mmCIF file of C-alpha atoms in Angstrom:
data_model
loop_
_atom_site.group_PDB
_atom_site.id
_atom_site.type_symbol
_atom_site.label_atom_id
_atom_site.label_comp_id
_atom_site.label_asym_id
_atom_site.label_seq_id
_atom_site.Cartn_x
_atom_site.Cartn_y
_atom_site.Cartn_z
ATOM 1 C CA UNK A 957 20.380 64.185 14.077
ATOM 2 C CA UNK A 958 19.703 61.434 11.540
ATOM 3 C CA UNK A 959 16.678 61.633 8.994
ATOM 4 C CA UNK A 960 15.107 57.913 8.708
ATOM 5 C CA UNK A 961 16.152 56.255 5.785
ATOM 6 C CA UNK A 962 14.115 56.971 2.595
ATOM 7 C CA UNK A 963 12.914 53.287 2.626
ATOM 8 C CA UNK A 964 10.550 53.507 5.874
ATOM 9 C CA UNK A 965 9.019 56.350 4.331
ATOM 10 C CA UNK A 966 5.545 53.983 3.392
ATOM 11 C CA UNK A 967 6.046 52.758 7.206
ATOM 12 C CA UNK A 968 6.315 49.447 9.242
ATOM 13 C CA UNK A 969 6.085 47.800 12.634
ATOM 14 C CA UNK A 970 5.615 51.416 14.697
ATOM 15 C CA UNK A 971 5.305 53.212 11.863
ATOM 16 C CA UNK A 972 3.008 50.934 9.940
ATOM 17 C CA UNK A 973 -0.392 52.457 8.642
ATOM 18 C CA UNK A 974 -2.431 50.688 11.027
ATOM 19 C CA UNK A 975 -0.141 52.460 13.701
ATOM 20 C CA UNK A 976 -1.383 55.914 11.740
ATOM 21 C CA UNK A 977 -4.907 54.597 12.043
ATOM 22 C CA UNK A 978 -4.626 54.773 15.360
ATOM 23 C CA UNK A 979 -3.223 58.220 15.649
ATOM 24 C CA UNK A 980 -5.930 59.470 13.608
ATOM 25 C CA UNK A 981 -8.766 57.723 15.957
ATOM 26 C CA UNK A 982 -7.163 59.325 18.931
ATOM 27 C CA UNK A 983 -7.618 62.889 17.159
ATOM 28 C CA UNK A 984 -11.189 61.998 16.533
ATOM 29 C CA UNK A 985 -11.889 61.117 19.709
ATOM 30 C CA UNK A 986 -10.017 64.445 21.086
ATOM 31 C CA UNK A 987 -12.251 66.984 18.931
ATOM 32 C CA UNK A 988 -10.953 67.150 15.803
ATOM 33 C CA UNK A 989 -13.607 66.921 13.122
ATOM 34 C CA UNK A 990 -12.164 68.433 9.342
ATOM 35 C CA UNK A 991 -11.592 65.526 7.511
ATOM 36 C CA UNK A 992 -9.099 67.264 5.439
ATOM 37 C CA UNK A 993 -7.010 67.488 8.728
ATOM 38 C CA UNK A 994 -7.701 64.097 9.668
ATOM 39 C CA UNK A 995 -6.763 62.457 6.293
ATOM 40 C CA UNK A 996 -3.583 64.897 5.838
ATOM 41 C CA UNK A 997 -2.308 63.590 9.555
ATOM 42 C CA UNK A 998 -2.900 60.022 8.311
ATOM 43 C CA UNK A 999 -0.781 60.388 5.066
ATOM 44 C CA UNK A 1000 2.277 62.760 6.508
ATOM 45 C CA UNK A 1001 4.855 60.091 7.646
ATOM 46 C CA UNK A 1002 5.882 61.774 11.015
ATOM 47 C CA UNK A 1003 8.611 59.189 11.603
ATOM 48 C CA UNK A 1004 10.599 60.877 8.732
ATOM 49 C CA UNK A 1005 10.534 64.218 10.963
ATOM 50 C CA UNK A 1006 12.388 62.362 14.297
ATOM 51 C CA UNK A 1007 15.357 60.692 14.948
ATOM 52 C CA UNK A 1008 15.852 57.045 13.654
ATOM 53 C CA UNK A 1009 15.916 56.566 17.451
ATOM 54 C CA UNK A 1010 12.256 57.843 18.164
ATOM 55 C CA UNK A 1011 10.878 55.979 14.977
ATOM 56 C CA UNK A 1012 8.745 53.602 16.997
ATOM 57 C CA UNK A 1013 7.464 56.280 19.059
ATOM 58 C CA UNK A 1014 6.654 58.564 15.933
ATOM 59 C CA UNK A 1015 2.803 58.252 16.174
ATOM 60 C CA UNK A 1016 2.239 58.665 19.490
ATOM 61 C CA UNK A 1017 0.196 61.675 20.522
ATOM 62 C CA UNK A 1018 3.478 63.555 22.732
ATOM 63 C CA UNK A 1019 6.086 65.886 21.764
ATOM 64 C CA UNK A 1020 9.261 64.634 21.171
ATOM 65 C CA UNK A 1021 12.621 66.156 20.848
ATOM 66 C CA UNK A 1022 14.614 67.151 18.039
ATOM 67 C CA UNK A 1023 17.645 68.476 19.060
ATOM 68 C CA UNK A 1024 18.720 72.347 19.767
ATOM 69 C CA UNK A 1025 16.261 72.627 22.347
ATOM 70 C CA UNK A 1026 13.284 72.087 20.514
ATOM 71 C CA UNK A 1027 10.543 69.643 20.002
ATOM 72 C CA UNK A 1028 8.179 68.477 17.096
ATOM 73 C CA UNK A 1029 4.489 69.189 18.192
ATOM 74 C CA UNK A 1030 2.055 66.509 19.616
ATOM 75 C CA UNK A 1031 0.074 65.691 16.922
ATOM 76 C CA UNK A 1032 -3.016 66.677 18.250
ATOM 77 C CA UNK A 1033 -1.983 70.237 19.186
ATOM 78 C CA UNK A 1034 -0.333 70.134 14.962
ATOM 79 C CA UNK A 1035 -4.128 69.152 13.723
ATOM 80 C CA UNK A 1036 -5.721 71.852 16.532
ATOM 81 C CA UNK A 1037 -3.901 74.641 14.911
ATOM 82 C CA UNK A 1038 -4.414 73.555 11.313
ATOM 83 C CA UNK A 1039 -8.239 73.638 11.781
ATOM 84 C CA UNK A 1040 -8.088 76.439 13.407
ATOM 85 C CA UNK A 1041 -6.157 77.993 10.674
ATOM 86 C CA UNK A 1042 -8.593 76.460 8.155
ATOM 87 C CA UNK A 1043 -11.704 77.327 9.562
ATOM 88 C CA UNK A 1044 -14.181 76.825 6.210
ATOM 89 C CA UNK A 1045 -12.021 78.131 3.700
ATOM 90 C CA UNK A 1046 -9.345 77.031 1.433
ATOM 91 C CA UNK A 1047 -6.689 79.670 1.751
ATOM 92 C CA UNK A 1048 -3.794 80.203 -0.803
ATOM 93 C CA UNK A 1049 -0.443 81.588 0.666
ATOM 94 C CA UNK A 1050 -0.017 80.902 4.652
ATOM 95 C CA UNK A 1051 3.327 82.109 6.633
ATOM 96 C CA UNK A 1052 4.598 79.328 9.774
ATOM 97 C CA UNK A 1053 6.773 81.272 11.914
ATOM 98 C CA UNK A 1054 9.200 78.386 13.406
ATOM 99 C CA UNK A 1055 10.050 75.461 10.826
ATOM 100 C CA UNK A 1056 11.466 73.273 13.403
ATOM 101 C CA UNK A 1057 11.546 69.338 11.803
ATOM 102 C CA UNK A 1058 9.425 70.786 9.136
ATOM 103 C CA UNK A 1059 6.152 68.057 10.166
ATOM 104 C CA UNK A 1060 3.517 71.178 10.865
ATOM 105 C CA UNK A 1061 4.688 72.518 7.569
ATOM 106 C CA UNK A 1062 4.240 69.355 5.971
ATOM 107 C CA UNK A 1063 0.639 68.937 7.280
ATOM 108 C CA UNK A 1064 -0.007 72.226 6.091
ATOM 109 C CA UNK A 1065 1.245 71.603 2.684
ATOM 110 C CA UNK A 1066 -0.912 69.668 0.695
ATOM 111 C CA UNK A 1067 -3.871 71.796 2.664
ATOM 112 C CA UNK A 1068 -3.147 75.359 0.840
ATOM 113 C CA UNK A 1069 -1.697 76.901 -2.363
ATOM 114 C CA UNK A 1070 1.360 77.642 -0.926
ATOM 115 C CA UNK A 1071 3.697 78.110 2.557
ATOM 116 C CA UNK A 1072 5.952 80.217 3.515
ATOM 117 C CA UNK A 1073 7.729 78.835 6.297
ATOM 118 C CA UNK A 1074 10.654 81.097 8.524
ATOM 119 C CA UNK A 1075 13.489 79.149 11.273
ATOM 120 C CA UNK A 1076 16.027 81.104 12.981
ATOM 121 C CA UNK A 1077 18.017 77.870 13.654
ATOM 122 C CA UNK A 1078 19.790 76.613 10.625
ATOM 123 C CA UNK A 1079 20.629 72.838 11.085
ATOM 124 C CA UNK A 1080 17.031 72.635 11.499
ATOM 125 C CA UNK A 1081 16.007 74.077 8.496
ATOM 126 C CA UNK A 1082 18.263 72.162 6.645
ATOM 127 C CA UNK A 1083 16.928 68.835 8.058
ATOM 128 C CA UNK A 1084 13.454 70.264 7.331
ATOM 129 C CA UNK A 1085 14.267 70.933 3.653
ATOM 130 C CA UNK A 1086 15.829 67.315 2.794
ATOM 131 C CA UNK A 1087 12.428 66.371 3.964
ATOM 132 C CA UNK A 1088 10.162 68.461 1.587
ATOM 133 C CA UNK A 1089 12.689 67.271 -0.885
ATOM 134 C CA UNK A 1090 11.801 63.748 -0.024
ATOM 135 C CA UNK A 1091 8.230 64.035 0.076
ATOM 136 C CA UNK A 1092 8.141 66.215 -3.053
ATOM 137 C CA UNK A 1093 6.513 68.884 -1.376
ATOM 138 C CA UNK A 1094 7.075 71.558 -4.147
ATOM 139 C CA UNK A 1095 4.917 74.926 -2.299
ATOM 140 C CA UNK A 1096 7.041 75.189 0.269
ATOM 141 C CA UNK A 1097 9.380 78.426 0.293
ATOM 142 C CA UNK A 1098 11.307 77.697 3.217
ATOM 143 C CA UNK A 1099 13.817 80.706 5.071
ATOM 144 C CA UNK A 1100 16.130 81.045 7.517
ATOM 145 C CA UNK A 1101 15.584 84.405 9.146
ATOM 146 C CA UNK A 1102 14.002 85.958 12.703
ATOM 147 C CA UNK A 1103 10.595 84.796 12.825
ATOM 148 C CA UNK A 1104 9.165 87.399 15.003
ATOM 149 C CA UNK A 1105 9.469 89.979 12.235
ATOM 150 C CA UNK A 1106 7.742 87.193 9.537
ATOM 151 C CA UNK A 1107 8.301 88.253 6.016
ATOM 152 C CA UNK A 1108 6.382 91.050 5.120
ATOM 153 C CA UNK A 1109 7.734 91.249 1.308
ATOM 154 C CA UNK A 1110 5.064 88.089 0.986
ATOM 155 C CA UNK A 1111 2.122 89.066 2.432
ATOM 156 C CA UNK A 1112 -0.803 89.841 3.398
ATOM 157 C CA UNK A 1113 -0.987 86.306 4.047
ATOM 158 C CA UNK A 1114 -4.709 84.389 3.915
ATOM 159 C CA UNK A 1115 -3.400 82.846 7.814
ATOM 160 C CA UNK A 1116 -0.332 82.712 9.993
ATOM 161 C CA UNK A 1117 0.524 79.988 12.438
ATOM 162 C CA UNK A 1118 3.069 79.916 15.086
ATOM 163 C CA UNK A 1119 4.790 77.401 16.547
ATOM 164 C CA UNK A 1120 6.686 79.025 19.332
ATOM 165 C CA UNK A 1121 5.850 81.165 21.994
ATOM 166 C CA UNK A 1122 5.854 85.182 22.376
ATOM 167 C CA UNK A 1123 4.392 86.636 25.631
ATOM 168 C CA UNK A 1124 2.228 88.726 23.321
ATOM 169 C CA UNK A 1125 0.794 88.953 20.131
ATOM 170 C CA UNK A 1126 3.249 90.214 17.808
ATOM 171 C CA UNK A 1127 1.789 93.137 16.137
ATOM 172 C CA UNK A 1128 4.236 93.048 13.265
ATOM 173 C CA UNK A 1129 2.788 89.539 12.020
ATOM 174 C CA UNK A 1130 -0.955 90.511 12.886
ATOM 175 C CA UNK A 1131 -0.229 93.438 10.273
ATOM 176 C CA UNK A 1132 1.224 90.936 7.683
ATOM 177 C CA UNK A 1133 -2.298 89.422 7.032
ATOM 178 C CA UNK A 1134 -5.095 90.172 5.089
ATOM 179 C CA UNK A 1135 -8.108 91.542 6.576
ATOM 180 C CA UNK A 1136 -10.631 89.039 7.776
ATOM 181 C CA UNK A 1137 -7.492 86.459 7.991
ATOM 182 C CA UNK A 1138 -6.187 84.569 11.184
ATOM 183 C CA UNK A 1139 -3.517 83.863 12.596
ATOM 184 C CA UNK A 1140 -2.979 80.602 15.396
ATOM 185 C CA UNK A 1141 -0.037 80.721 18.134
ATOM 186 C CA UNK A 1142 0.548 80.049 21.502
ATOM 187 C CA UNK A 1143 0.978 83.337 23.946
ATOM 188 C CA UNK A 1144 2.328 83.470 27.258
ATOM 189 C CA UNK A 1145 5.344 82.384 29.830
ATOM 190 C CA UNK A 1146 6.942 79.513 31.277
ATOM 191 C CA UNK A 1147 4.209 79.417 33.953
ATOM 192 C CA UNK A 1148 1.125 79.632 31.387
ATOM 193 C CA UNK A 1149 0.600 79.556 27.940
ATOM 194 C CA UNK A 1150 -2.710 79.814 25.673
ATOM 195 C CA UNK A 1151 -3.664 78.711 22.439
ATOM 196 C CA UNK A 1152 -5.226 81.702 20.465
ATOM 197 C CA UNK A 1153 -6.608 82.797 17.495
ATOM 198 C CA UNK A 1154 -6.081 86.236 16.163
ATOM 199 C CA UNK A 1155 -8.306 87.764 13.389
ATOM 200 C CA UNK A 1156 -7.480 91.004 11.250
ATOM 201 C CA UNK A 1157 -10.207 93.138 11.850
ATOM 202 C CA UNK A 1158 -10.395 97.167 9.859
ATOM 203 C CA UNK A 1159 -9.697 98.561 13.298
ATOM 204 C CA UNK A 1160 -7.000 96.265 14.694
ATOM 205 C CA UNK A 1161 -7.846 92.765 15.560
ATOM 206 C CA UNK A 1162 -9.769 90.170 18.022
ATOM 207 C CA UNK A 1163 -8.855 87.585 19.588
ATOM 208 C CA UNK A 1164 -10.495 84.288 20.893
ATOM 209 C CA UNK A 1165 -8.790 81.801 23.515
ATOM 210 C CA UNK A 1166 -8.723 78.330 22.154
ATOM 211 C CA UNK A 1167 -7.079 76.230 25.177
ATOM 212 C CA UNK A 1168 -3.865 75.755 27.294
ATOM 213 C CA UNK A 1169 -0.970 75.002 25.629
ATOM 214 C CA UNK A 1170 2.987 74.348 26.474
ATOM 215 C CA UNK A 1171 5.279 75.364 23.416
ATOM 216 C CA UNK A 1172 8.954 76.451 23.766
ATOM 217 C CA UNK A 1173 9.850 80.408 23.732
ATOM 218 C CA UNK A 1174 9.817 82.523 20.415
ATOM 219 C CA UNK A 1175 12.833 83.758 20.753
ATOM 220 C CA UNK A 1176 14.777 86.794 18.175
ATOM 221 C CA UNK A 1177 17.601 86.522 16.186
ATOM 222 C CA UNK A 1178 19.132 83.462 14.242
ATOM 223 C CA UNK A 1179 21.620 81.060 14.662
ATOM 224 C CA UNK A 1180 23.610 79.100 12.150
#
């Protein structure tokens, strides 16, 4: 897969800011209502997380591929799950479980102290990290490991979000965060998945159903 050339990275024609604009109105106008989401999805420049080929199609509000069998997130669904994350607070040190192109991560970025961000697939890590290194986004720890297990040597984390999905809630990542904290991920199968929020409770944890949701298997181990 090719990264876009460093010079589209301010945007034009598809990609332009008016284009973004756009986007942004369409989030609105789904339900999204922190403006520190909204403005973050404005300034990210999602073409630079797609193929040169899917440039023009960049800000649309779909999923689009990105090789190996996964996709990069509709937009909406990327600014659903970081105001979920959110909530009211500012939070300092958040785990993503499934890098992928690296755009969620990106969003989430310049929203909290610092990420920690785990893909099992490395070309796509790779990818992802010439991007942070283009955009200069400095608190991102990026690793390639098994995402189910997270990275417990970092936490508790102040939120967890997951981009891929288990058929359960993984009890090893609800343990990696702090009490009180969340963490947002899809659950379920191929027939039916859910968008839920998990929060660390003293006894265990709750959980609240958000809305349906179609995001590619979490699957174990890594590849290279």
């Amino acid at each position: 897969m090719k990264i876009v050339n460093a010079d589209l990275k301010a945007g034009q024609g598809m990609t332009s800011e008016r284009t973004r604009d756009r986007l942004v109105r369409q989030l609105r106008d789904e339900g999204i209502r922190d403006e520190r989401v909204l403005q973050v999805m404005r300034q990210v420049p999602r073409h630079l997380f797609v193929d040169e080929a899917l440039a023009s199609r960049a800000y649309e509000n779909t999923a689009l591929p990105i090789g190996r069998s996964q996709t990069i997130s509709q937009p909406y669904i990327v600014a659903r799950m970081t105001e979920a994350l959110l909530g009211d607070e500012t939070l300092d040190t958040v785990l993503e479980v499934g890098t992928g192109s690296g755009y969620q991560t990106a969003v989430l970025a310049p929203l909290v102290r610092r990420v920690y961000t785990v893909e099992r697939i490395a070309p796509l890590l790779e990818q992802a990290k010439q991007r942070f290194r283009l955009l200069k986004l400095r608190n991102i720890h990026p690793r390639h490991s098994d995402g189910g297990m997270g990275l417990p040597e970092f936490s508790p984390y102040d939120g967890i979000i997951v981009t891929a999905a288990p058929e359960g809630i993984p009890l090893a990542l609800v343990e990696q965060l702090r009490p009180g904290a969340r963490m947002i991920l899809p659950i379920g199968g191929a027939r039916a998945q859910a968008l839920v929020k998990v929060t660390r409770t003293a006894k265990g944890y709750d959980t609240e159903m958000l809305e349906p949701v179609n995001f590619v298997p979490l699957l174990g181990g890594v590849e290279t």
